[in-house]
Amino acid sequence: MSEHLPTRWRDHELHWHAHLYDHATAAKLRRNYSPDVVLLDPEAGAEWVAEQLTRYSAETIAIEWHTPWGVTLDGPGVRDAARDRHALAFGLSVEAMIVTVTGQLYLYVDPYGPEQCPHHRSQAANAV
């Protein structure tokens, strides 16, 4: 990877829980559910997002990204993976609503530090 990424994710020991649902959810609620996958670096997070978009590309009509700088609307063939990597590396989440011919999908990639992650907390409690 040739681009320079923020290091906040390393400084705060972040990892991400990724979810794909057929309904919208709040981050506070998602914390209670097992993620579809745990991602350990921004590159893995951006790859997971790209894989999900590729998986539904034939059905996708539009993608609405909820970012810290506002809502961005992309067409099915348009995506800026560098934007995902930078947002994740800065410690932010990536959220999107994917509008398909059969309905809507909601994609979430939420950052967690060791103290915030319910999975890490339960591991730490079992280790004592």
CSV table of C-alpha atoms in Angstrom, one decimal:
chain,number,residue,atom,x,y,z
A,1,MET,CA,0.0,0.0,0.0
A,2,SER,CA,1.6,3.2,-1.1
A,3,GLU,CA,-0.7,5.8,0.6
A,4,HIS,CA,0.1,7.2,4.0
A,5,LEU,CA,-2.7,6.4,6.5
A,6,PRO,CA,-3.4,8.0,9.8
A,7,THR,CA,-2.0,6.0,12.8
A,8,ARG,CA,-4.8,6.7,15.2
A,9,TRP,CA,-6.1,3.1,14.9
A,10,ARG,CA,-2.7,1.8,16.0
A,11,ASP,CA,-2.4,4.4,18.8
A,12,HIS,CA,-5.7,3.3,20.2
A,13,GLU,CA,-5.3,-0.4,19.5
A,14,LEU,CA,-8.5,-0.5,17.4
A,15,HIS,CA,-10.1,-3.3,15.5
A,16,TRP,CA,-13.5,-3.3,13.7
A,17,HIS,CA,-16.6,-5.4,13.9
A,18,ALA,CA,-18.4,-5.7,10.6
A,19,HIS,CA,-22.1,-6.4,10.1
A,20,LEU,CA,-24.4,-6.7,7.1
A,21,TYR,CA,-28.2,-6.5,7.9
A,22,ASP,CA,-31.4,-6.2,6.0
A,23,HIS,CA,-32.5,-3.5,8.5
A,24,ALA,CA,-30.9,-0.4,10.1
A,25,THR,CA,-29.4,-0.7,13.6
A,26,ALA,CA,-27.7,1.5,16.0
A,27,ALA,CA,-24.1,1.1,17.0
A,28,LYS,CA,-25.1,0.7,20.7
A,29,LEU,CA,-27.3,-2.3,19.7
A,30,ARG,CA,-24.8,-3.9,17.3
A,31,ARG,CA,-22.3,-4.0,20.2
A,32,ASN,CA,-24.5,-6.8,21.7
A,33,TYR,CA,-24.4,-9.0,18.6
A,34,SER,CA,-21.6,-11.1,17.2
A,35,PRO,CA,-20.1,-9.5,14.2
A,36,ASP,CA,-20.1,-11.2,10.8
A,37,VAL,CA,-16.3,-10.7,10.9
A,38,VAL,CA,-13.7,-9.0,13.0
A,39,LEU,CA,-11.2,-6.9,11.1
A,40,LEU,CA,-7.8,-6.1,12.4
A,41,ASP,CA,-6.6,-3.3,10.2
A,42,PRO,CA,-8.0,-0.6,7.9
A,43,GLU,CA,-6.9,-2.5,4.8
A,44,ALA,CA,-8.9,-5.5,5.9
A,45,GLY,CA,-11.9,-3.3,6.6
A,46,ALA,CA,-11.8,-1.7,3.1
A,47,GLU,CA,-11.4,-5.1,1.5
A,48,TRP,CA,-14.5,-6.4,3.4
A,49,VAL,CA,-16.5,-3.4,2.3
A,50,ALA,CA,-15.4,-4.0,-1.3
A,51,GLU,CA,-16.2,-7.7,-1.1
A,52,GLN,CA,-19.8,-6.9,0.1
A,53,LEU,CA,-20.3,-4.4,-2.7
A,54,THR,CA,-19.0,-6.9,-5.3
A,55,ARG,CA,-21.2,-9.6,-3.9
A,56,TYR,CA,-24.3,-7.4,-4.6
A,57,SER,CA,-23.0,-5.4,-7.6
A,58,ALA,CA,-25.4,-7.0,-10.1
A,59,GLU,CA,-28.4,-6.0,-7.9
A,60,THR,CA,-27.1,-2.6,-6.6
A,61,ILE,CA,-29.0,0.5,-7.7
A,62,ALA,CA,-27.3,3.1,-5.4
A,63,ILE,CA,-25.1,3.2,-2.3
A,64,GLU,CA,-25.7,5.8,0.4
A,65,TRP,CA,-22.6,6.3,2.6
A,66,HIS,CA,-23.0,7.8,6.1
A,67,THR,CA,-19.7,9.5,6.8
A,68,PRO,CA,-18.5,12.0,9.3
A,69,TRP,CA,-18.5,14.7,6.6
A,70,GLY,CA,-22.1,14.0,5.5
A,71,VAL,CA,-24.0,11.6,3.2
A,72,THR,CA,-22.4,10.5,-0.1
A,73,LEU,CA,-24.4,8.8,-2.8
A,74,ASP,CA,-22.5,6.5,-5.2
A,75,GLY,CA,-23.7,4.6,-8.2
A,76,PRO,CA,-23.2,0.8,-8.3
A,77,GLY,CA,-19.8,0.9,-10.1
A,78,VAL,CA,-18.3,3.8,-8.1
A,79,ARG,CA,-16.4,3.4,-4.9
A,80,ASP,CA,-13.4,5.0,-3.4
A,81,ALA,CA,-11.6,2.3,-1.3
A,82,ALA,CA,-9.0,4.9,-0.2
A,83,ARG,CA,-11.8,6.8,1.6
A,84,ASP,CA,-12.7,3.7,3.6
A,85,ARG,CA,-9.1,3.0,4.5
A,86,HIS,CA,-8.6,6.6,5.7
A,87,ALA,CA,-11.8,6.7,7.7
A,88,LEU,CA,-11.0,3.4,9.4
A,89,ALA,CA,-7.4,4.3,10.0
A,90,PHE,CA,-8.5,7.5,11.7
A,91,GLY,CA,-10.7,5.4,14.0
A,92,LEU,CA,-14.1,6.2,12.4
A,93,SER,CA,-16.8,3.8,11.4
A,94,VAL,CA,-18.0,3.1,7.8
A,95,GLU,CA,-21.7,2.8,7.3
A,96,ALA,CA,-23.7,2.4,4.1
A,97,MET,CA,-27.2,1.6,2.9
A,98,ILE,CA,-27.1,-0.4,-0.3
A,99,VAL,CA,-30.2,-0.1,-2.3
A,100,THR,CA,-30.8,-3.2,-4.5
A,101,VAL,CA,-33.6,-4.3,-6.8
A,102,THR,CA,-34.9,-6.6,-4.0
A,103,GLY,CA,-34.6,-4.2,-1.0
A,104,GLN,CA,-32.0,-2.5,1.2
A,105,LEU,CA,-28.9,-3.8,2.9
A,106,TYR,CA,-27.1,-2.0,5.7
A,107,LEU,CA,-23.4,-2.3,6.0
A,108,TYR,CA,-21.6,-1.4,9.2
A,109,VAL,CA,-17.9,-1.4,10.2
A,110,ASP,CA,-17.6,-0.2,13.8
A,111,PRO,CA,-14.3,0.6,15.6
A,112,TYR,CA,-13.6,-0.9,19.0
A,113,GLY,CA,-10.7,-0.5,21.5
A,114,PRO,CA,-9.8,-3.3,23.9
A,115,GLU,CA,-11.9,-1.8,26.7
A,116,GLN,CA,-14.9,-1.1,24.4
A,117,CYS,CA,-15.2,-4.5,22.8
A,118,PRO,CA,-17.6,-6.9,24.6
A,119,HIS,CA,-15.6,-9.8,23.2
A,120,HIS,CA,-12.3,-8.5,24.6
A,121,ARG,CA,-13.9,-7.7,27.9
A,122,SER,CA,-15.3,-11.2,28.3
A,123,GLN,CA,-11.9,-12.7,27.4
A,124,ALA,CA,-10.1,-10.5,30.0
A,125,ALA,CA,-12.7,-11.5,32.7
A,126,ASN,CA,-12.1,-15.2,31.9
A,127,ALA,CA,-8.3,-14.7,32.2
A,128,VAL,CA,-8.5,-13.4,35.8
